[in-house]
Coordinates of C-alpha atoms in Angstrom, one line a residue:
M1 CA 0.0 0.0 0.0
G2 CA 1.3 3.5 -0.8
T3 CA 2.0 6.3 1.5
T4 CA -1.2 7.4 3.3
T5 CA -2.0 11.0 4.2
S6 CA -4.4 11.8 7.1
H7 CA -5.4 14.6 9.2
T8 CA -2.6 15.8 11.5
M9 CA -3.3 15.1 15.1
G10 CA -1.6 17.1 18.0
M11 CA 0.4 14.1 19.4
A12 CA 2.6 14.5 22.4
S13 CA 6.3 14.0 22.1
G14 CA 7.3 10.4 22.4
V15 CA 4.0 8.8 21.4
S16 CA 5.1 7.5 18.0
L17 CA 7.7 4.8 17.7
A18 CA 8.6 5.8 14.1
R19 CA 12.1 6.9 13.4
A20 CA 13.1 9.6 10.8
D21 CA 14.2 6.8 8.4
G22 CA 10.7 5.4 8.2
T23 CA 11.1 2.3 10.4
V24 CA 9.8 1.3 13.8
E25 CA 12.0 0.1 16.6
G26 CA 11.4 -1.2 20.1
S27 CA 11.7 -4.2 22.4
G28 CA 10.4 -7.2 20.5
V29 CA 9.1 -5.1 17.6
K30 CA 10.0 -6.2 14.1
S31 CA 11.4 -3.4 12.0
M32 CA 8.9 -2.5 9.3
P33 CA 8.3 0.4 6.9
V34 CA 5.8 3.1 8.0
S35 CA 3.8 5.9 6.4
E36 CA 4.7 9.6 7.0
N37 CA 2.5 9.5 10.1
G38 CA 4.1 6.5 11.6
L39 CA 1.4 3.9 10.5
S40 CA 2.9 0.5 9.8
V41 CA 2.0 -1.4 6.6
E42 CA 0.4 -4.1 8.7
L43 CA -1.9 -1.6 10.5
L44 CA -2.9 0.0 7.2
E45 CA -3.7 -3.5 5.8
E46 CA -5.9 -4.2 8.8
L47 CA -7.7 -0.9 8.3
S48 CA -8.2 -1.7 4.6
A49 CA -9.7 -5.1 5.5
L50 CA -12.0 -3.4 8.0
A51 CA -13.1 -0.9 5.3
A52 CA -13.8 -3.8 2.9
E53 CA -15.8 -5.6 5.6
K54 CA -17.9 -2.5 6.5
T55 CA -18.6 -1.9 2.8
A56 CA -19.7 -5.4 2.2
A57 CA -22.0 -5.2 5.3
G58 CA -23.9 -2.3 3.9
G59 CA -21.7 0.8 3.7
L60 CA -18.6 2.5 5.1
R61 CA -19.1 5.6 7.2
L62 CA -16.0 7.7 7.7
M63 CA -17.1 10.7 9.7
G64 CA -19.9 11.6 12.0
E65 CA -21.7 9.4 14.5
G66 CA -20.8 5.8 14.0
G67 CA -17.9 6.7 11.7
I68 CA -14.5 5.0 11.7
L69 CA -12.5 8.2 11.8
P70 CA -14.0 9.6 15.0
E71 CA -13.3 6.3 16.7
L72 CA -9.7 6.4 15.6
A73 CA -9.4 10.0 16.6
Q74 CA -10.7 9.1 20.1
H75 CA -8.1 6.4 20.6
L76 CA -5.3 8.5 19.3
M77 CA -6.3 11.5 21.4
Q78 CA -6.6 9.3 24.5
A79 CA -3.2 7.8 23.9
A80 CA -1.7 11.3 23.5
L81 CA -3.3 12.5 26.7
E82 CA -1.9 9.5 28.6
A83 CA 1.5 10.1 27.2
E84 CA 1.3 13.8 28.2
M85 CA 0.4 12.8 31.7
D86 CA 3.3 10.3 31.9
L87 CA 5.7 13.0 30.8
H88 CA 4.3 15.5 33.2
L89 CA 4.6 13.1 36.2
A90 CA 8.1 12.2 35.1
D91 CA 9.2 15.8 35.0
E92 CA 7.7 16.6 38.4
S93 CA 9.3 13.5 39.9
V94 CA 12.7 14.8 38.8
R95 CA 12.0 18.2 40.1
V96 CA 10.8 17.2 43.6
G97 CA 12.9 14.1 44.0
G98 CA 10.3 11.3 43.8
R99 CA 6.8 10.2 42.9
G100 CA 3.9 9.5 45.2
S101 CA 2.5 11.2 48.2
R102 CA 5.1 10.0 50.7
S103 CA 7.9 11.8 48.7
G104 CA 5.8 14.9 48.2
G105 CA 5.5 14.1 44.5
N106 CA 2.5 13.9 42.2
T107 CA 0.4 11.0 41.1
R108 CA -2.6 10.2 38.9
N109 CA -6.0 11.0 40.3
G110 CA -8.6 9.5 38.0
Y111 CA -10.2 10.9 34.8
R112 CA -12.7 13.5 33.7
A113 CA -14.9 12.8 30.6
K114 CA -14.8 15.5 28.0
K115 CA -16.8 15.8 24.7
V116 CA -14.7 17.4 22.0
M117 CA -15.7 18.6 18.6
T118 CA -13.1 17.6 16.0
E119 CA -12.8 17.9 12.3
V120 CA -14.0 14.3 11.8
G121 CA -16.9 14.5 14.3
P122 CA -17.6 14.6 18.0
V123 CA -15.5 12.3 20.3
V124 CA -15.5 11.7 24.0
V125 CA -12.1 11.4 25.8
N126 CA -11.2 10.8 29.4
V127 CA -8.8 13.5 30.4
P128 CA -6.3 12.3 33.1
R129 CA -6.1 14.3 36.3
D130 CA -3.3 14.5 38.8
R131 CA -3.4 14.8 42.6
L132 CA -1.8 18.3 42.7
G133 CA -3.9 19.7 39.8
T134 CA -0.9 20.9 37.9
F135 CA -1.4 18.9 34.7
R136 CA -2.3 21.1 31.7
P137 CA -2.6 19.0 28.5
G138 CA -1.3 20.6 25.4
L139 CA -3.6 18.6 23.1
L140 CA -6.8 19.8 24.8
P141 CA -6.1 22.9 26.8
K142 CA -8.4 23.7 29.8
Y143 CA -11.9 24.7 28.8
A144 CA -11.3 23.7 25.1
R145 CA -14.2 22.0 23.5
R146 CA -13.0 22.1 20.0
T147 CA -9.8 21.2 18.2
G148 CA -7.9 24.0 16.3
A149 CA -8.5 22.2 13.0
L150 CA -12.3 22.5 13.5
D151 CA -11.9 26.3 14.1
E152 CA -9.9 26.6 10.9
M153 CA -12.7 24.7 9.1
V154 CA -15.3 27.1 10.3
L155 CA -13.2 30.1 9.4
S156 CA -12.6 28.7 5.9
L157 CA -16.4 28.0 5.4
T158 CA -17.1 31.6 6.5
G159 CA -14.6 33.0 4.1
K160 CA -16.1 31.0 1.2
G161 CA -19.5 32.7 1.9
L162 CA -21.5 30.4 4.1
T163 CA -23.6 32.0 6.8
S164 CA -23.5 30.9 10.4
G165 CA -26.8 29.0 10.0
E166 CA -25.5 27.2 6.9
I167 CA -22.3 26.3 8.8
V168 CA -24.3 24.9 11.7
A169 CA -26.4 22.8 9.3
H170 CA -23.3 21.6 7.4
L171 CA -21.6 20.4 10.6
A172 CA -24.7 18.6 11.7
E173 CA -25.3 16.9 8.3
V174 CA -21.7 15.9 7.6
Y175 CA -20.1 15.5 11.0
G176 CA -23.1 14.9 13.3
M177 CA -22.1 17.9 15.5
T178 CA -24.7 19.9 17.4
T179 CA -23.5 23.5 17.6
S180 CA -25.1 27.0 17.4
K181 CA -24.7 30.3 15.5
E182 CA -23.3 31.8 18.6
T183 CA -20.5 29.2 18.7
V184 CA -19.7 29.9 15.0
S185 CA -19.6 33.6 15.8
T186 CA -17.3 33.0 18.7
I187 CA -14.9 31.1 16.5
T188 CA -14.9 33.7 13.7
D189 CA -14.3 36.5 16.3
K190 CA -10.8 34.9 16.8
A191 CA -10.0 36.4 13.4
L192 CA -10.4 40.0 14.7
E193 CA -6.9 40.0 16.2
S194 CA -5.2 38.7 13.1
M195 CA -7.3 41.2 11.0
A196 CA -6.0 44.1 13.1
E197 CA -2.4 42.8 12.5
W198 CA -3.2 42.4 8.8
R199 CA -4.5 46.0 8.5
T200 CA -1.3 47.4 10.1
R201 CA 1.3 45.1 8.5
P202 CA 4.3 46.8 6.8
L203 CA 3.9 47.3 3.0
D204 CA 6.4 47.7 0.1
S205 CA 8.1 51.1 -0.2
V206 CA 6.8 51.7 -3.7
Y207 CA 4.0 50.4 -5.9
P208 CA 3.6 51.0 -9.6
V209 CA -0.2 51.1 -9.5
V210 CA -2.7 51.2 -6.7
F211 CA -6.4 50.8 -7.4
I212 CA -9.1 52.0 -5.0
D213 CA -12.5 50.5 -5.5
A214 CA -15.7 50.1 -3.4
I215 CA -18.3 47.5 -2.8
H216 CA -21.5 48.3 -1.0
V217 CA -22.8 46.2 2.0
R218 CA -25.8 46.6 4.2
I219 CA -25.0 47.6 7.7
R220 CA -27.5 48.1 10.6
D221 CA -26.6 51.3 12.3
G222 CA -29.9 52.4 13.8
Q223 CA -31.4 51.4 10.5
V224 CA -30.2 49.2 7.7
A225 CA -28.5 51.1 5.0
N226 CA -26.0 50.6 2.1
R227 CA -22.5 51.5 3.2
P228 CA -19.4 51.5 1.0
V229 CA -16.4 49.4 2.0
Y230 CA -13.3 50.6 0.2
V231 CA -10.5 48.2 -0.8
A232 CA -7.0 49.3 -1.9
I233 CA -5.4 46.8 -4.3
A234 CA -1.8 47.3 -5.5
V235 CA 0.3 45.9 -8.3
T236 CA 3.7 45.1 -6.8
A237 CA 7.0 45.7 -8.5
D238 CA 7.1 41.9 -9.0
G239 CA 3.8 42.0 -10.9
Y240 CA 1.5 40.6 -8.3
R241 CA -1.7 41.8 -6.8
E242 CA -1.6 42.7 -3.1
I243 CA -4.6 43.8 -1.1
L244 CA -3.4 46.7 1.1
G245 CA -6.5 47.0 3.3
L246 CA -10.2 47.6 3.8
W247 CA -12.0 50.7 5.1
T248 CA -15.7 51.5 5.7
G249 CA -17.2 54.8 4.8
Q250 CA -20.5 56.6 4.9
G251 CA -20.6 57.5 1.1
G252 CA -19.5 60.8 -0.4
E253 CA -16.3 60.9 1.6
G254 CA -14.3 64.1 1.5
A255 CA -10.6 64.9 1.2
K256 CA -10.1 64.7 5.0
Y257 CA -11.3 61.1 5.0
W258 CA -9.1 60.1 2.1
Q259 CA -6.1 61.9 3.6
T260 CA -6.5 59.8 6.7
V261 CA -6.7 56.6 4.7
L262 CA -3.7 57.5 2.5
T263 CA -1.7 58.6 5.5
E264 CA -2.3 55.2 7.1
I265 CA -0.9 53.5 4.0
R266 CA 2.1 55.9 3.9
N267 CA 2.8 55.2 7.6
R268 CA 3.0 51.5 6.8
G269 CA 6.0 52.1 4.7
V270 CA 4.7 53.2 1.2
R271 CA 7.0 56.1 0.2
D272 CA 5.7 56.4 -3.4
V273 CA 2.9 55.4 -5.7
L274 CA 3.4 56.0 -9.4
M275 CA -0.2 55.8 -10.4
L276 CA -3.5 55.7 -8.4
V277 CA -6.6 54.5 -10.3
C278 CA -10.1 55.1 -8.9
D279 CA -13.6 55.8 -10.1
G280 CA -15.9 58.7 -9.0
L281 CA -14.1 59.5 -5.8
T282 CA -14.1 63.2 -6.3
A283 CA -12.1 64.2 -3.2
L284 CA -9.4 61.5 -3.6
P285 CA -7.2 63.3 -6.1
E286 CA -6.8 66.3 -3.7
A287 CA -5.8 63.9 -0.9
V288 CA -3.3 62.1 -3.2
G289 CA -1.6 65.3 -4.1
T290 CA -1.0 66.0 -0.4
I291 CA 0.4 62.6 0.5
W292 CA 2.2 61.7 -2.7
P293 CA 2.6 64.9 -4.8
Q294 CA 4.1 63.1 -7.8
T295 CA 1.4 60.4 -8.1
V296 CA -0.6 60.4 -11.3
V297 CA -4.4 60.0 -10.6
Q298 CA -6.2 58.1 -13.3
T299 CA -9.9 57.3 -13.6
C300 CA -10.6 53.6 -14.2
V301 CA -11.4 53.1 -17.9
V302 CA -13.3 49.9 -17.2
H303 CA -15.6 51.7 -14.8
L304 CA -16.2 54.5 -17.4
I305 CA -17.2 51.8 -19.9
R306 CA -19.4 50.0 -17.4
N307 CA -21.1 53.2 -16.3
S308 CA -21.7 54.1 -20.0
M309 CA -23.3 50.7 -20.7
R310 CA -25.9 51.2 -17.9
Y311 CA -27.6 53.8 -20.1
A312 CA -27.6 51.6 -23.2
S313 CA -30.4 49.3 -24.2
R314 CA -29.6 45.7 -24.7
R315 CA -30.3 46.1 -28.4
D316 CA -27.7 48.8 -28.9
A317 CA -25.1 47.6 -26.2
A318 CA -22.8 45.8 -28.6
E319 CA -22.7 48.6 -31.1
I320 CA -22.1 51.3 -28.4
A321 CA -19.2 49.3 -26.9
R322 CA -17.6 49.1 -30.4
D323 CA -18.0 52.8 -30.9
L324 CA -16.5 53.7 -27.5
K325 CA -13.4 51.6 -28.1
P326 CA -11.7 54.1 -30.5
V327 CA -12.0 56.7 -27.7
Y328 CA -9.9 54.8 -25.1
T329 CA -7.6 53.2 -27.6
A330 CA -6.7 56.5 -29.3
V331 CA -3.0 57.4 -29.6
D332 CA -3.4 60.8 -27.9
E333 CA -5.9 63.2 -26.5
T334 CA -6.6 65.0 -29.8
Q335 CA -7.6 61.7 -31.5
A336 CA -9.6 60.6 -28.4
R337 CA -11.5 63.9 -28.4
S338 CA -12.3 63.5 -32.2
R339 CA -13.6 60.0 -31.6
L340 CA -15.8 61.1 -28.7
T341 CA -17.3 63.8 -30.9
E342 CA -18.1 61.2 -33.5
F343 CA -19.7 59.0 -30.9
S344 CA -21.7 62.0 -29.6
E345 CA -23.0 62.9 -33.0
K346 CA -24.2 59.3 -33.6
W347 CA -25.7 58.5 -30.1
D348 CA -26.6 61.7 -28.3
S349 CA -30.1 61.8 -29.7
R350 CA -30.8 58.5 -27.9
Y351 CA -28.3 58.3 -25.0
P352 CA -27.0 61.8 -24.2
S353 CA -25.9 60.8 -20.7
I354 CA -23.1 58.6 -22.1
T355 CA -21.1 61.4 -23.6
G356 CA -21.6 63.4 -20.3
I357 CA -20.0 60.6 -18.3
W358 CA -16.8 60.8 -20.4
E359 CA -16.8 64.6 -20.4
R360 CA -17.0 64.8 -16.6
A361 CA -14.2 62.3 -16.2
W362 CA -12.0 63.7 -19.0
N363 CA -9.3 65.3 -16.9
E364 CA -8.7 62.0 -15.0
F365 CA -9.1 59.9 -18.2
V366 CA -6.5 61.8 -20.3
P367 CA -3.4 60.5 -18.5
F368 CA -4.2 57.0 -19.7
L369 CA -3.7 58.2 -23.3
S370 CA -0.1 59.2 -22.7
L371 CA 0.8 55.7 -21.4
P372 CA 2.8 53.2 -23.5
P373 CA 0.8 50.0 -24.5
A374 CA 2.5 47.8 -21.8
I375 CA 1.4 50.1 -19.0
R376 CA -2.1 50.6 -20.6
Q377 CA -2.6 46.9 -20.3
V378 CA -1.7 46.9 -16.6
V379 CA -4.0 49.9 -15.8
Y380 CA -6.8 48.7 -18.0
T381 CA -6.8 45.0 -16.9
T382 CA -9.0 44.7 -13.9
N383 CA -9.8 41.0 -13.9
A384 CA -8.0 40.6 -10.6
I385 CA -10.1 43.4 -9.1
E386 CA -13.4 42.0 -10.5
S387 CA -12.7 38.5 -9.3
L388 CA -12.0 39.9 -5.8
N389 CA -15.1 42.1 -5.8
A390 CA -17.2 39.1 -6.9
R391 CA -15.9 37.1 -3.9
Y392 CA -16.6 40.0 -1.6
R393 CA -20.1 40.5 -2.9
R394 CA -21.0 36.9 -2.6
A395 CA -19.7 36.8 1.0
A396 CA -21.6 39.9 1.9
Q397 CA -24.9 39.1 0.2
A398 CA -25.1 35.7 1.9
C399 CA -25.5 37.6 5.2
G400 CA -28.2 40.0 4.1
H401 CA -26.9 42.7 6.4
F402 CA -24.4 43.1 9.2
P403 CA -25.0 44.3 12.7
N404 CA -22.0 46.7 12.6
E405 CA -18.9 47.7 10.6
T406 CA -16.6 45.3 12.5
A407 CA -18.8 42.3 11.4
A408 CA -18.7 43.4 7.8
L409 CA -14.9 43.9 7.8
K410 CA -14.4 40.5 9.5
R411 CA -16.3 38.7 6.9
L412 CA -14.5 40.4 4.0
Y413 CA -11.2 39.7 5.7
L414 CA -12.0 36.0 5.9
A415 CA -13.0 36.1 2.3
T416 CA -9.5 37.5 1.6
L417 CA -7.9 34.6 3.6
A418 CA -10.0 32.2 1.5
L419 CA -8.3 33.6 -1.6
D420 CA -4.8 33.4 -0.1
P421 CA -3.9 32.1 3.4
T422 CA -1.3 34.9 3.8
G423 CA -4.1 37.4 3.6
R424 CA -2.4 39.5 1.0
G425 CA -4.6 38.2 -1.8
R426 CA -1.6 37.6 -4.1
Q427 CA -2.3 36.8 -7.7
R428 CA -0.2 37.2 -10.8
W429 CA -1.4 40.5 -12.5
S430 CA 0.2 40.1 -15.9
N431 CA 2.2 37.4 -17.5
R432 CA 4.0 40.1 -19.5
W433 CA 5.0 42.1 -16.5
K434 CA 8.7 42.7 -17.4
A435 CA 7.9 44.9 -20.4
A436 CA 5.5 47.0 -18.2
L437 CA 8.1 47.2 -15.4
N438 CA 10.7 48.6 -17.8
E439 CA 8.2 51.1 -19.2
F440 CA 7.2 52.2 -15.6
D441 CA 10.8 52.9 -14.7
V442 CA 11.5 54.9 -17.9
L443 CA 8.2 56.8 -17.8
F444 CA 8.5 57.8 -14.1
D445 CA 12.2 58.7 -14.2
G446 CA 13.5 55.7 -12.2
R447 CA 11.3 56.2 -9.2
L448 CA 10.3 52.6 -9.1
T449 CA 13.8 51.1 -8.7
A450 CA 15.1 54.1 -6.7
N451 CA 12.4 53.8 -3.9
Q452 CA 13.0 50.0 -3.7
A453 CA 16.5 50.5 -2.5

């Protein structure tokens, strides 16, 4: 039988007889190959025979009530607890000079039954007790009713968009666990501390491009209302996406709000941003000029196109999209203005609002036209942003609304962890990044490489 991989159990030191070279040694024990978890081939063959017998008898159940894995987990956890107690008593006997009451040492003092929720289902173990009450098992700390792996499972399910009620139902159906929404909420609250660390972690000294976008979530603050959550997404000098942070707003934020957000980013180590791309955040360019005076503020071309298409009927949408393309693919501002005039002459009689959208955003759109093709591709390509926003919206919509800002940020943070366990949401931005990197350094007078030093 090949190497078998199983869930990792928190075993105490000295429980396994397996050596690093993959054999088992001991008095009267025949040397035999083992799996990476120390399971001998003979034991694995016995488990295989048991699985075949259960299957022939009507079905093999792995997890939940009556499953094989909870029974195995119970025996392994019990053995680990016994080994921990033996080590504890041995250490104390050395420290005080003997074991037993006559020598002033410590001894065993019965057991205490404890029901534990594990990632394979609920199990009941007998936790050993000692006479002096100094035993603190590492496998099951005092008051712990769940294993760490189960907590990680709940956090993962939350990050993937399941509500507390759906997680409770999932644990009951698959693992036979009886839990509550309050327990799930308690588990997810453990993410608040790591979220605070994530929101204050050090950042790179320079980013070629930073995008600031917003999704809207429903938050109950006196009454339920739509509130924006702003996300800052950077393209690193190595060509990867990095999520810099999340901030809640009220809508219509002014320059003072954005200056606070950008100052926070700067204080985390960002000395320079070459380009900042946003959409419709009117006070943001003023704040950017205060924090990073050399940064070019660019309106998001994809958002301009999307906002334009909201006014187009389904019948004309494809033709309007074709007629807008010459505007944002023009070689310079003069050609773009000419193409927008042609678009206006053709469509203003039916959709006058579309031309107005481009006119109002023209000053922030124009910098895009002076960029070389390699950088245009980086600034225009927003697939990484859209996939992130889609994940955020799915996670937020599953809840309906949130009781407060912290709950909303916690859920979006867990969605970020579901994308990438480091929490940075890293994803390759462009497979042709080297060309863009060279263009950035030339166009922005070496600021990219100079600030990395």
